[in-house]
Amino acid sequence: MTSQQAEIAALFENAARLAAESLQEQSDPNQPVVNWIGPEDLTQALELELPAEGRGLGSVLEIARKTLHFSVRTGHPRFVNQLFGGSDPAAIVGEWITALSNTSMYTYEAAPVGTVVEVALIKRLCDLVGFPEGEGVFAPGGSISNLMSVLSARQRAFPHVKQHGLREGERPVMFASAESHYSIPRAGIVCGLGHDATISVPVDEVGRMRVDELERLIQEQKRVGRTPFYVAATAGTTVAGAFDPIGEIAAVARRHGLWLHIDGSYGGSALLSKKYSGLLAGSELADSMTWNPHKMMGIPLASSATLMREPGHLEAALAMNADYLLHEDSDPQWNLGDRSLQCGRRVDALKLWFAWQVHGDIGFERRVDGLFDQAQKFRQLLAERPGFRLIRDQEGPNVCFRYLPPDQRDAPAAEWPRLEHEATIRIRSQLAREGSFLINYASLDGAATFRLVASNPNTTDSDLTALLDAIEAKG
Ligand code: ABU
């Protein structure tokens, strides 16, 4: 072994030890969720200046330690802030192999393992959705998968657009619920249709799309001369965690010839659970679906599958036939480059494959059930406490709630949303700065609400109780 090889070997041995320590620390409830400091202090602490003379491999571990020290511990049982949390150890090793083999997913020749693994995983996910003939690819995130669905739908409805653009007077229009993710209207913007091309469909009291309103709005748009072509149902809305009624939306979509997409970025993983897969009943009727294993399944970001019920739509919308990559003497079935929005594309399949081998279907089912059950437990705890009230009472792993401090409970009821709004923003910011809990907030019906996300199977009942205690104490 040369001295350089020995130095590299020592670096990786130490890095592996650091990774194991970091995972242990992340799951320790006695550690803060974050060592919070402001951006100016952090800029100084990290010594961001780039050196003229390199510091050598010996500097890497210190940089890694510092990075981890100031990073949010998303695997901490009191990190309930985002739709993801933590990172699966087997999947982390998959990520290392991705970086180690450092290749790109456009051709089988360049990425033989990544290609066959991705094809197998996509087939598996498609089968779970109910797309037995389906195909797809991994994308850099749910927003890009959603964009790919809009591009495919536009291609089917307006096949001339790819070559010539929209014709004069052509006004395509799409539909998504008022609580769907912003990436749907933004996909309309990216496609050159404008923000106005996405019609916002009202939701019911728990945040599900109202199908009667969808029908009414489609007819209204047709009457004014616009052409409905796409509807997105959401399985697990970002804030409330609501599941739109896919079967009923599919019936409307079919009647009007619309492409039906399911944004299952968050809630797609419910399909792994016998207990909760009914929330996506009718998924097999959709044309496409987004599913992010980096959310409920605990895979490191980004792991986002773009799934199509029928083969060919992605290529029809996206193929550019770059002959310097996709040579005529190779088998196009195994060259995924023309199904993707990207040219260079990470091998995102390995981390999910590694983790699936370790946990199996049963392990993932247990994880998903555990997260749903944890949220249900939190709803029960909430109901027992005066001053707390649930917003959008539904069964997903998100719990939206408001808190009114005791000295404000005599205020007229009309004042409560404003007071709760102020309390939410103040309290959660205090919790975040002291590093005791990271819990997000969002606006629902015009006022801020706490949003707890059950994203970590290791969050215990006592963590949940401690959160309510901490909110009361700050209140
Ligand atoms: N892409 C939606 C994720 C938002 C969240 O984690 O809160």
Tab-separated table of N, CA, C and O in Angstrom, residues 169-281:
chain	number	residue	atom	x	y	z
A	169	GLY	N	-54.795	30.727	-29.512
A	169	GLY	CA	-56.132	30.533	-28.954
A	169	GLY	C	-56.283	29.277	-28.119
A	169	GLY	O	-57.308	29.076	-27.471
A	170	GLU	N	-55.252	28.426	-28.136
A	170	GLU	CA	-55.328	27.190	-27.352
A	170	GLU	C	-55.099	27.529	-25.873
A	170	GLU	O	-54.115	28.199	-25.540
A	171	ARG	N	-55.984	27.079	-25.001
A	171	ARG	CA	-55.868	27.455	-23.585
A	171	ARG	C	-56.050	26.219	-22.699
A	171	ARG	O	-57.123	25.973	-22.153
A	172	PRO	N	-54.983	25.449	-22.526
A	172	PRO	CA	-55.060	24.251	-21.670
A	172	PRO	C	-55.255	24.643	-20.214
A	172	PRO	O	-54.744	25.665	-19.764
A	173	VAL	N	-55.990	23.809	-19.500
A	173	VAL	CA	-56.219	24.123	-18.099
A	173	VAL	C	-56.157	22.848	-17.264
A	173	VAL	O	-56.534	21.768	-17.716
A	174	MET	N	-55.607	22.978	-16.057
A	174	MET	CA	-55.435	21.823	-15.169
A	174	MET	C	-56.054	22.105	-13.805
A	174	MET	O	-56.353	23.250	-13.476
A	175	PHE	N	-56.214	21.057	-13.019
A	175	PHE	CA	-56.947	21.160	-11.745
A	175	PHE	C	-56.172	20.455	-10.640
A	175	PHE	O	-55.600	19.390	-10.846
A	176	ALA	N	-56.192	21.084	-9.476
A	176	ALA	CA	-55.601	20.449	-8.283
A	176	ALA	C	-56.296	21.070	-7.080
A	176	ALA	O	-56.836	22.177	-7.170
A	177	SER	N	-56.272	20.383	-5.959
A	177	SER	CA	-57.006	20.904	-4.811
A	177	SER	C	-56.319	22.140	-4.247
A	177	SER	O	-55.122	22.371	-4.452
A	178	ALA	N	-57.092	22.935	-3.519
A	178	ALA	CA	-56.572	24.165	-2.920
A	178	ALA	C	-55.445	23.862	-1.936
A	178	ALA	O	-54.666	24.748	-1.605
A	179	GLU	N	-55.349	22.613	-1.455
A	179	GLU	CA	-54.288	22.270	-0.503
A	179	GLU	C	-53.244	21.335	-1.115
A	179	GLU	O	-52.471	20.691	-0.411
A	180	SER	N	-53.235	21.292	-2.457
A	180	SER	CA	-52.206	20.482	-3.137
A	180	SER	C	-50.867	21.211	-3.051
A	180	SER	O	-50.795	22.369	-2.648
A	181	HIS	N	-49.810	20.532	-3.474
A	181	HIS	CA	-48.467	21.129	-3.394
A	181	HIS	C	-48.271	22.165	-4.503
A	181	HIS	O	-48.776	22.007	-5.608
A	182	TYR	N	-47.487	23.186	-4.180
A	182	TYR	CA	-47.293	24.276	-5.149
A	182	TYR	C	-46.594	23.825	-6.436
A	182	TYR	O	-46.612	24.526	-7.440
A	183	SER	N	-45.976	22.646	-6.388
A	183	SER	CA	-45.271	22.196	-7.595
A	183	SER	C	-46.229	21.919	-8.753
A	183	SER	O	-45.789	21.886	-9.913
A	184	ILE	N	-47.510	21.735	-8.454
A	184	ILE	CA	-48.460	21.477	-9.563
A	184	ILE	C	-48.687	22.768	-10.368
A	184	ILE	O	-48.408	22.786	-11.582
A	185	PRO	N	-49.141	23.869	-9.714
A	185	PRO	CA	-49.244	25.097	-10.508
A	185	PRO	C	-47.912	25.544	-11.089
A	185	PRO	O	-47.859	26.091	-12.202
A	186	ARG	N	-46.814	25.287	-10.350
A	186	ARG	CA	-45.518	25.705	-10.902
A	186	ARG	C	-45.163	24.898	-12.150
A	186	ARG	O	-44.537	25.426	-13.078
A	187	ALA	N	-45.596	23.634	-12.190
A	187	ALA	CA	-45.367	22.844	-13.405
A	187	ALA	C	-46.099	23.496	-14.583
A	187	ALA	O	-45.587	23.543	-15.705
A	188	GLY	N	-47.301	24.023	-14.308
A	188	GLY	CA	-48.038	24.743	-15.362
A	188	GLY	C	-47.258	25.967	-15.827
A	188	GLY	O	-47.190	26.261	-17.019
A	189	ILE	N	-46.640	26.656	-14.867
A	189	ILE	CA	-45.837	27.842	-15.211
A	189	ILE	C	-44.638	27.409	-16.066
A	189	ILE	O	-44.365	27.985	-17.121
A	190	VAL	N	-43.947	26.363	-15.627
A	190	VAL	CA	-42.754	25.887	-16.355
A	190	VAL	C	-43.131	25.466	-17.780
A	190	VAL	O	-42.374	25.681	-18.725
A	191	CYS	N	-44.334	24.901	-17.915
A	191	CYS	CA	-44.778	24.450	-19.245
A	191	CYS	C	-45.273	25.616	-20.107
A	191	CYS	O	-45.751	25.397	-21.224
A	192	GLY	N	-45.191	26.823	-19.573
A	192	GLY	CA	-45.581	27.987	-20.370
A	192	GLY	C	-47.080	28.218	-20.410
A	192	GLY	O	-47.581	28.964	-21.263
A	193	LEU	N	-47.812	27.582	-19.493
A	193	LEU	CA	-49.269	27.730	-19.511
A	193	LEU	C	-49.721	28.863	-18.595
A	193	LEU	O	-50.863	29.308	-18.684
A	194	GLY	N	-48.838	29.298	-17.716
A	194	GLY	CA	-49.176	30.379	-16.782
A	194	GLY	C	-49.785	29.845	-15.492
A	194	GLY	O	-50.328	28.737	-15.453
A	195	HIS	N	-49.659	30.648	-14.455
A	195	HIS	CA	-50.202	30.272	-13.148
A	195	HIS	C	-51.721	30.086	-13.230
A	195	HIS	O	-52.294	29.177	-12.609
A	196	ASP	N	-52.363	30.952	-14.042
A	196	ASP	CA	-53.835	30.895	-14.146
A	196	ASP	C	-54.331	29.587	-14.747
A	196	ASP	O	-55.524	29.289	-14.678
A	197	ALA	N	-53.439	28.829	-15.353
A	197	ALA	CA	-53.875	27.577	-16.005
A	197	ALA	C	-54.180	26.490	-14.984
A	197	ALA	O	-54.704	25.441	-15.352
A	198	THR	N	-53.830	26.704	-13.715
A	198	THR	CA	-54.177	25.702	-12.695
A	198	THR	C	-55.348	26.212	-11.869
A	198	THR	O	-55.248	27.242	-11.193
A	199	ILE	N	-56.431	25.511	-11.952
A	199	ILE	CA	-57.639	25.888	-11.223
A	199	ILE	C	-57.619	25.181	-9.867
A	199	ILE	O	-57.424	23.962	-9.796
A	200	SER	N	-57.819	25.978	-8.834
A	200	SER	CA	-57.751	25.466	-7.473
A	200	SER	C	-59.133	24.958	-7.049
A	200	SER	O	-60.100	25.709	-7.022
A	201	VAL	N	-59.204	23.681	-6.721
A	201	VAL	CA	-60.495	23.064	-6.381
A	201	VAL	C	-60.661	23.103	-4.852
A	201	VAL	O	-59.767	22.653	-4.126
A	202	PRO	N	-61.789	23.642	-4.363
A	202	PRO	CA	-61.980	23.720	-2.908
A	202	PRO	C	-61.902	22.340	-2.239
A	202	PRO	O	-62.145	21.315	-2.876
A	203	VAL	N	-61.578	22.386	-0.934
A	203	VAL	CA	-61.459	21.135	-0.167
A	203	VAL	C	-62.569	21.059	0.876
A	203	VAL	O	-63.194	22.066	1.214
A	204	ASP	N	-62.777	19.853	1.407
A	204	ASP	CA	-63.775	19.680	2.472
A	204	ASP	C	-63.142	19.989	3.838
A	204	ASP	O	-61.986	20.435	3.914
A	205	GLU	N	-63.858	19.665	4.910
A	205	GLU	CA	-63.410	20.087	6.242
A	205	GLU	C	-62.122	19.398	6.699
A	205	GLU	O	-61.440	19.894	7.597
A	206	VAL	N	-61.747	18.268	6.072
A	206	VAL	CA	-60.471	17.654	6.471
A	206	VAL	C	-59.373	17.844	5.415
A	206	VAL	O	-58.273	17.303	5.556
A	207	GLY	N	-59.670	18.592	4.367
A	207	GLY	CA	-58.630	18.932	3.399
A	207	GLY	C	-58.612	18.078	2.139
A	207	GLY	O	-57.639	18.123	1.379
A	208	ARG	N	-59.713	17.317	1.894
A	208	ARG	CA	-59.773	16.498	0.670
A	208	ARG	C	-60.436	17.289	-0.451
A	208	ARG	O	-61.384	18.055	-0.206
A	209	MET	N	-59.988	17.038	-1.678
A	209	MET	CA	-60.606	17.707	-2.821
A	209	MET	C	-62.099	17.416	-2.861
A	209	MET	O	-62.524	16.275	-2.688
A	210	ARG	N	-62.896	18.469	-3.135
A	210	ARG	CA	-64.347	18.268	-3.289
A	210	ARG	C	-64.636	17.912	-4.742
A	210	ARG	O	-64.456	18.727	-5.647
A	211	VAL	N	-65.130	16.704	-4.939
A	211	VAL	CA	-65.290	16.194	-6.304
A	211	VAL	C	-66.453	16.893	-7.014
A	211	VAL	O	-66.404	17.117	-8.233
A	212	ASP	N	-67.480	17.294	-6.250
A	212	ASP	CA	-68.573	18.055	-6.877
A	212	ASP	C	-68.048	19.380	-7.427
A	212	ASP	O	-68.430	19.821	-8.514
A	213	GLU	N	-67.115	19.989	-6.714
A	213	GLU	CA	-66.530	21.250	-7.160
A	213	GLU	C	-65.628	21.033	-8.377
A	213	GLU	O	-65.568	21.866	-9.276
A	214	LEU	N	-64.935	19.897	-8.384
A	214	LEU	CA	-64.087	19.581	-9.546
A	214	LEU	C	-64.953	19.515	-10.804
A	214	LEU	O	-64.650	20.129	-11.826
A	215	GLU	N	-66.052	18.774	-10.700
A	215	GLU	CA	-66.972	18.630	-11.842
A	215	GLU	C	-67.483	20.005	-12.294
A	215	GLU	O	-67.457	20.349	-13.476
A	216	ARG	N	-67.896	20.803	-11.312
A	216	ARG	CA	-68.450	22.131	-11.636
A	216	ARG	C	-67.387	23.001	-12.325
A	216	ARG	O	-67.659	23.647	-13.335
A	217	LEU	N	-66.170	22.977	-11.805
A	217	LEU	CA	-65.121	23.844	-12.352
A	217	LEU	C	-64.691	23.400	-13.754
A	217	LEU	O	-64.377	24.231	-14.608
A	218	ILE	N	-64.684	22.077	-13.995
A	218	ILE	CA	-64.340	21.593	-15.346
A	218	ILE	C	-65.375	22.122	-16.348
A	218	ILE	O	-65.045	22.650	-17.412
A	219	GLN	N	-66.641	21.980	-15.960
A	219	GLN	CA	-67.693	22.439	-16.875
A	219	GLN	C	-67.596	23.951	-17.101
A	219	GLN	O	-67.755	24.435	-18.227
A	220	GLU	N	-67.295	24.679	-16.038
A	220	GLU	CA	-67.169	26.140	-16.147
A	220	GLU	C	-66.038	26.512	-17.114
A	220	GLU	O	-66.186	27.390	-17.958
A	221	GLN	N	-64.906	25.814	-16.990
A	221	GLN	CA	-63.762	26.114	-17.850
A	221	GLN	C	-64.062	25.778	-19.308
A	221	GLN	O	-63.662	26.500	-20.217
A	222	LYS	N	-64.798	24.693	-19.502
A	222	LYS	CA	-65.160	24.336	-20.885
A	222	LYS	C	-66.051	25.418	-21.491
A	222	LYS	O	-65.897	25.796	-22.649
A	223	ARG	N	-67.000	25.897	-20.675
A	223	ARG	CA	-67.926	26.931	-21.163
A	223	ARG	C	-67.188	28.188	-21.615
A	223	ARG	O	-67.589	28.837	-22.562
A	224	VAL	N	-66.086	28.538	-20.949
A	224	VAL	CA	-65.366	29.758	-21.342
A	224	VAL	C	-64.285	29.475	-22.396
A	224	VAL	O	-63.440	30.321	-22.673
A	225	GLY	N	-64.313	28.275	-22.964
A	225	GLY	CA	-63.460	27.979	-24.116
A	225	GLY	C	-62.076	27.454	-23.787
A	225	GLY	O	-61.198	27.413	-24.656
A	226	ARG	N	-61.845	27.074	-22.538
A	226	ARG	CA	-60.535	26.505	-22.209
A	226	ARG	C	-60.596	24.975	-22.308
A	226	ARG	O	-61.688	24.395	-22.299
A	227	THR	N	-59.442	24.338	-22.392
A	227	THR	CA	-59.402	22.889	-22.606
A	227	THR	C	-58.814	22.182	-21.388
A	227	THR	O	-57.591	22.126	-21.227
A	228	PRO	N	-59.674	21.617	-20.523
A	228	PRO	CA	-59.149	20.836	-19.389
A	228	PRO	C	-58.406	19.605	-19.905
A	228	PRO	O	-58.877	18.919	-20.813
A	229	PHE	N	-57.190	19.360	-19.329
A	229	PHE	CA	-56.430	18.184	-19.790
A	229	PHE	C	-55.818	17.385	-18.657
A	229	PHE	O	-55.314	16.271	-18.873
A	230	TYR	N	-55.850	17.900	-17.411
A	230	TYR	CA	-55.055	17.254	-16.343
A	230	TYR	C	-55.688	17.538	-14.999
A	230	TYR	O	-56.149	18.657	-14.737
A	231	VAL	N	-55.745	16.532	-14.165
A	231	VAL	CA	-56.130	16.760	-12.768
A	231	VAL	C	-55.147	16.002	-11.865
A	231	VAL	O	-54.795	14.856	-12.147
A	232	ALA	N	-54.717	16.689	-10.798
A	232	ALA	CA	-53.832	16.042	-9.807
A	232	ALA	C	-54.632	15.778	-8.545
A	232	ALA	O	-55.172	16.709	-7.939
A	233	ALA	N	-54.728	14.513	-8.172
A	233	ALA	CA	-55.253	14.151	-6.846
A	233	ALA	C	-54.042	14.067	-5.923
A	233	ALA	O	-52.965	13.656	-6.351
A	234	THR	N	-54.215	14.466	-4.688
A	234	THR	CA	-53.086	14.380	-3.746
A	234	THR	C	-53.333	13.264	-2.745
A	234	THR	O	-54.392	13.203	-2.122
A	235	ALA	N	-52.343	12.387	-2.599
A	235	ALA	CA	-52.402	11.355	-1.560
A	235	ALA	C	-51.443	11.800	-0.458
A	235	ALA	O	-50.233	11.573	-0.547
A	236	GLY	N	-51.986	12.480	0.532
A	236	GLY	CA	-51.164	13.028	1.604
A	236	GLY	C	-50.777	14.460	1.307
A	236	GLY	O	-49.679	14.707	0.797
A	237	THR	N	-51.686	15.398	1.624
A	237	THR	CA	-51.360	16.808	1.337
A	237	THR	C	-50.246	17.274	2.273
A	237	THR	O	-50.077	16.746	3.374
A	238	THR	N	-49.517	18.277	1.821
A	238	THR	CA	-48.282	18.679	2.510
A	238	THR	C	-48.554	19.159	3.936
A	238	THR	O	-47.818	18.821	4.853
A	239	VAL	N	-49.591	19.936	4.124
A	239	VAL	CA	-49.835	20.489	5.457
A	239	VAL	C	-50.738	19.560	6.270
A	239	VAL	O	-50.348	19.053	7.322
A	240	ALA	N	-51.936	19.306	5.773
A	240	ALA	CA	-52.898	18.544	6.580
A	240	ALA	C	-52.690	17.036	6.496
A	240	ALA	O	-53.110	16.295	7.378
A	241	GLY	N	-52.045	16.567	5.426
A	241	GLY	CA	-51.846	15.123	5.253
A	241	GLY	C	-53.091	14.411	4.744
A	241	GLY	O	-53.230	13.194	4.928
A	242	ALA	N	-53.974	15.155	4.083
A	242	ALA	CA	-55.244	14.560	3.636
A	242	ALA	C	-55.072	13.748	2.346
A	242	ALA	O	-54.190	14.037	1.530
A	243	PHE	N	-55.939	12.755	2.190
A	243	PHE	CA	-55.925	11.902	0.995
A	243	PHE	C	-57.179	12.203	0.173
A	243	PHE	O	-58.300	11.968	0.637
A	244	ASP	N	-56.986	12.717	-1.040
A	244	ASP	CA	-58.130	12.991	-1.923
A	244	ASP	C	-58.801	11.672	-2.326
A	244	ASP	O	-58.130	10.631	-2.414
A	245	PRO	N	-60.110	11.715	-2.603
A	245	PRO	CA	-60.818	10.479	-3.007
A	245	PRO	C	-60.505	10.124	-4.465
A	245	PRO	O	-61.160	10.596	-5.398
A	246	ILE	N	-59.508	9.273	-4.644
A	246	ILE	CA	-58.964	9.031	-5.987
A	246	ILE	C	-60.003	8.388	-6.912
A	246	ILE	O	-60.149	8.782	-8.074
A	247	GLY	N	-60.737	7.388	-6.391
A	247	GLY	CA	-61.711	6.689	-7.243
A	247	GLY	C	-62.746	7.657	-7.821
A	247	GLY	O	-63.072	7.605	-9.019
A	248	GLU	N	-63.243	8.555	-6.973
A	248	GLU	CA	-64.267	9.512	-7.441
A	248	GLU	C	-63.665	10.518	-8.424
A	248	GLU	O	-64.304	10.910	-9.407
A	249	ILE	N	-62.444	10.935	-8.157
A	249	ILE	CA	-61.783	11.882	-9.071
A	249	ILE	C	-61.519	11.197	-10.415
A	249	ILE	O	-61.674	11.799	-11.479
A	250	ALA	N	-61.164	9.897	-10.345
A	250	ALA	CA	-60.901	9.143	-11.583
A	250	ALA	C	-62.151	9.094	-12.465
A	250	ALA	O	-62.061	9.194	-13.693
A	251	ALA	N	-63.322	8.958	-11.827
A	251	ALA	CA	-64.564	8.893	-12.616
A	251	ALA	C	-64.784	10.213	-13.362
A	251	ALA	O	-65.157	10.226	-14.548
A	252	VAL	N	-64.519	11.319	-12.690
A	252	VAL	CA	-64.677	12.638	-13.335
A	252	VAL	C	-63.633	12.790	-14.449
A	252	VAL	O	-63.948	13.237	-15.565
A	253	ALA	N	-62.391	12.398	-14.135
A	253	ALA	CA	-61.315	12.527	-15.132
A	253	ALA	C	-61.649	11.726	-16.388
A	253	ALA	O	-61.485	12.198	-17.518
A	254	ARG	N	-62.152	10.512	-16.176
A	254	ARG	CA	-62.482	9.660	-17.319
A	254	ARG	C	-63.604	10.276	-18.153
A	254	ARG	O	-63.539	10.331	-19.380
A	255	ARG	N	-64.629	10.791	-17.454
A	255	ARG	CA	-65.776	11.387	-18.162
A	255	ARG	C	-65.328	12.540	-19.060
A	255	ARG	O	-65.855	12.751	-20.138
A	256	HIS	N	-64.330	13.298	-18.615
A	256	HIS	CA	-63.911	14.486	-19.373
A	256	HIS	C	-62.610	14.268	-20.143
A	256	HIS	O	-62.074	15.219	-20.720
A	257	GLY	N	-62.094	13.045	-20.130
A	257	GLY	CA	-60.866	12.748	-20.896
A	257	GLY	C	-59.619	13.412	-20.330
A	257	GLY	O	-58.699	13.756	-21.072
A	258	LEU	N	-59.568	13.590	-19.014
A	258	LEU	CA	-58.407	14.251	-18.394
A	258	LEU	C	-57.369	13.213	-17.966
A	258	LEU	O	-57.725	12.109	-17.557
A	259	TRP	N	-56.135	13.602	-18.027
A	259	TRP	CA	-55.037	12.808	-17.442
A	259	TRP	C	-55.176	12.898	-15.926
A	259	TRP	O	-55.291	13.992	-15.362
A	260	LEU	N	-55.159	11.748	-15.256
A	260	LEU	CA	-55.223	11.756	-13.789
A	260	LEU	C	-53.848	11.415	-13.218
A	260	LEU	O	-53.306	10.334	-13.452
A	261	HIS	N	-53.316	12.369	-12.480
A	261	HIS	CA	-52.044	12.162	-11.782
A	261	HIS	C	-52.322	12.082	-10.282
A	261	HIS	O	-53.187	12.797	-9.773
A	262	ILE	N	-51.590	11.204	-9.590
A	262	ILE	CA	-51.652	11.197	-8.126
A	262	ILE	C	-50.341	11.756	-7.605
A	262	ILE	O	-49.271	11.178	-7.863
A	263	ASP	N	-50.414	12.853	-6.889
A	263	ASP	CA	-49.223	13.311	-6.184
A	263	ASP	C	-49.182	12.559	-4.858
A	263	ASP	O	-49.728	12.999	-3.851
A	264	GLY	N	-48.536	11.406	-4.911
A	264	GLY	CA	-48.384	10.575	-3.719
A	264	GLY	C	-46.979	10.718	-3.161
A	264	GLY	O	-46.460	9.794	-2.537
A	265	SER	N	-46.381	11.892	-3.396
A	265	SER	CA	-45.017	12.132	-2.896
A	265	SER	C	-44.935	11.701	-1.445
A	265	SER	O	-44.034	10.966	-1.036
A	266	TYR	N	-45.897	12.145	-0.678
A	266	TYR	CA	-45.895	11.862	0.751
A	266	TYR	C	-46.617	10.541	1.056
A	266	TYR	O	-46.051	9.614	1.613
A	267	GLY	N	-47.894	10.463	0.650
A	267	GLY	CA	-48.749	9.366	1.095
A	267	GLY	C	-48.673	8.103	0.264
A	267	GLY	O	-49.303	7.095	0.607
A	268	GLY	N	-47.877	8.111	-0.816
A	268	GLY	CA	-47.775	6.911	-1.655
A	268	GLY	C	-47.360	5.693	-0.843
A	268	GLY	O	-47.798	4.563	-1.098
A	269	SER	N	-46.524	5.936	0.180
A	269	SER	CA	-46.005	4.815	0.974
A	269	SER	C	-47.102	4.097	1.757
A	269	SER	O	-46.878	2.975	2.234
A	270	ALA	N	-48.279	4.701	1.877
A	270	ALA	CA	-49.388	4.008	2.539
A	270	ALA	C	-49.746	2.724	1.779
A	270	ALA	O	-50.343	1.804	2.350
A	271	LEU	N	-49.350	2.648	0.500
A	271	LEU	CA	-49.626	1.429	-0.279
A	271	LEU	C	-48.860	0.219	0.259
A	271	LEU	O	-49.168	-0.918	-0.079
A	272	LEU	N	-47.855	0.466	1.100
A	272	LEU	CA	-47.102	-0.643	1.687
A	272	LEU	C	-47.832	-1.255	2.871
A	272	LEU	O	-47.408	-2.278	3.409
A	273	SER	N	-48.923	-0.600	3.297
A	273	SER	CA	-49.615	-1.014	4.513
A	273	SER	C	-50.995	-1.590	4.181
A	273	SER	O	-51.797	-0.930	3.521
A	274	LYS	N	-51.247	-2.785	4.691
A	274	LYS	CA	-52.578	-3.369	4.469
A	274	LYS	C	-53.638	-2.505	5.155
A	274	LYS	O	-54.741	-2.343	4.680
A	275	LYS	N	-53.248	-1.936	6.306
A	275	LYS	CA	-54.206	-1.171	7.100
A	275	LYS	C	-54.570	0.159	6.424
A	275	LYS	O	-55.704	0.630	6.551
A	276	TYR	N	-53.618	0.783	5.729
A	276	TYR	CA	-53.853	2.143	5.235
A	276	TYR	C	-53.877	2.277	3.710
A	276	TYR	O	-54.121	3.364	3.201
A	277	SER	N	-53.632	1.176	2.979
A	277	SER	CA	-53.567	1.307	1.519
A	277	SER	C	-54.919	1.726	0.932
A	277	SER	O	-54.973	2.317	-0.158
A	278	GLY	N	-56.004	1.468	1.684
A	278	GLY	CA	-57.331	1.879	1.210
A	278	GLY	C	-57.442	3.385	1.005
A	278	GLY	O	-58.314	3.853	0.261
A	279	LEU	N	-56.541	4.151	1.636
A	279	LEU	CA	-56.561	5.602	1.436
A	279	LEU	C	-56.258	5.972	-0.015
A	279	LEU	O	-56.559	7.074	-0.454
A	280	LEU	N	-55.615	5.042	-0.733
A	280	LEU	CA	-55.319	5.291	-2.154
A	280	LEU	C	-56.197	4.421	-3.051
A	280	LEU	O	-55.810	4.131	-4.200
A	281	ALA	N	-57.346	4.012	-2.576
A	281	ALA	CA	-58.216	3.155	-3.397
A	281	ALA	C	-58.495	3.839	-4.732
A	281	ALA	O	-58.832	5.022	-4.764
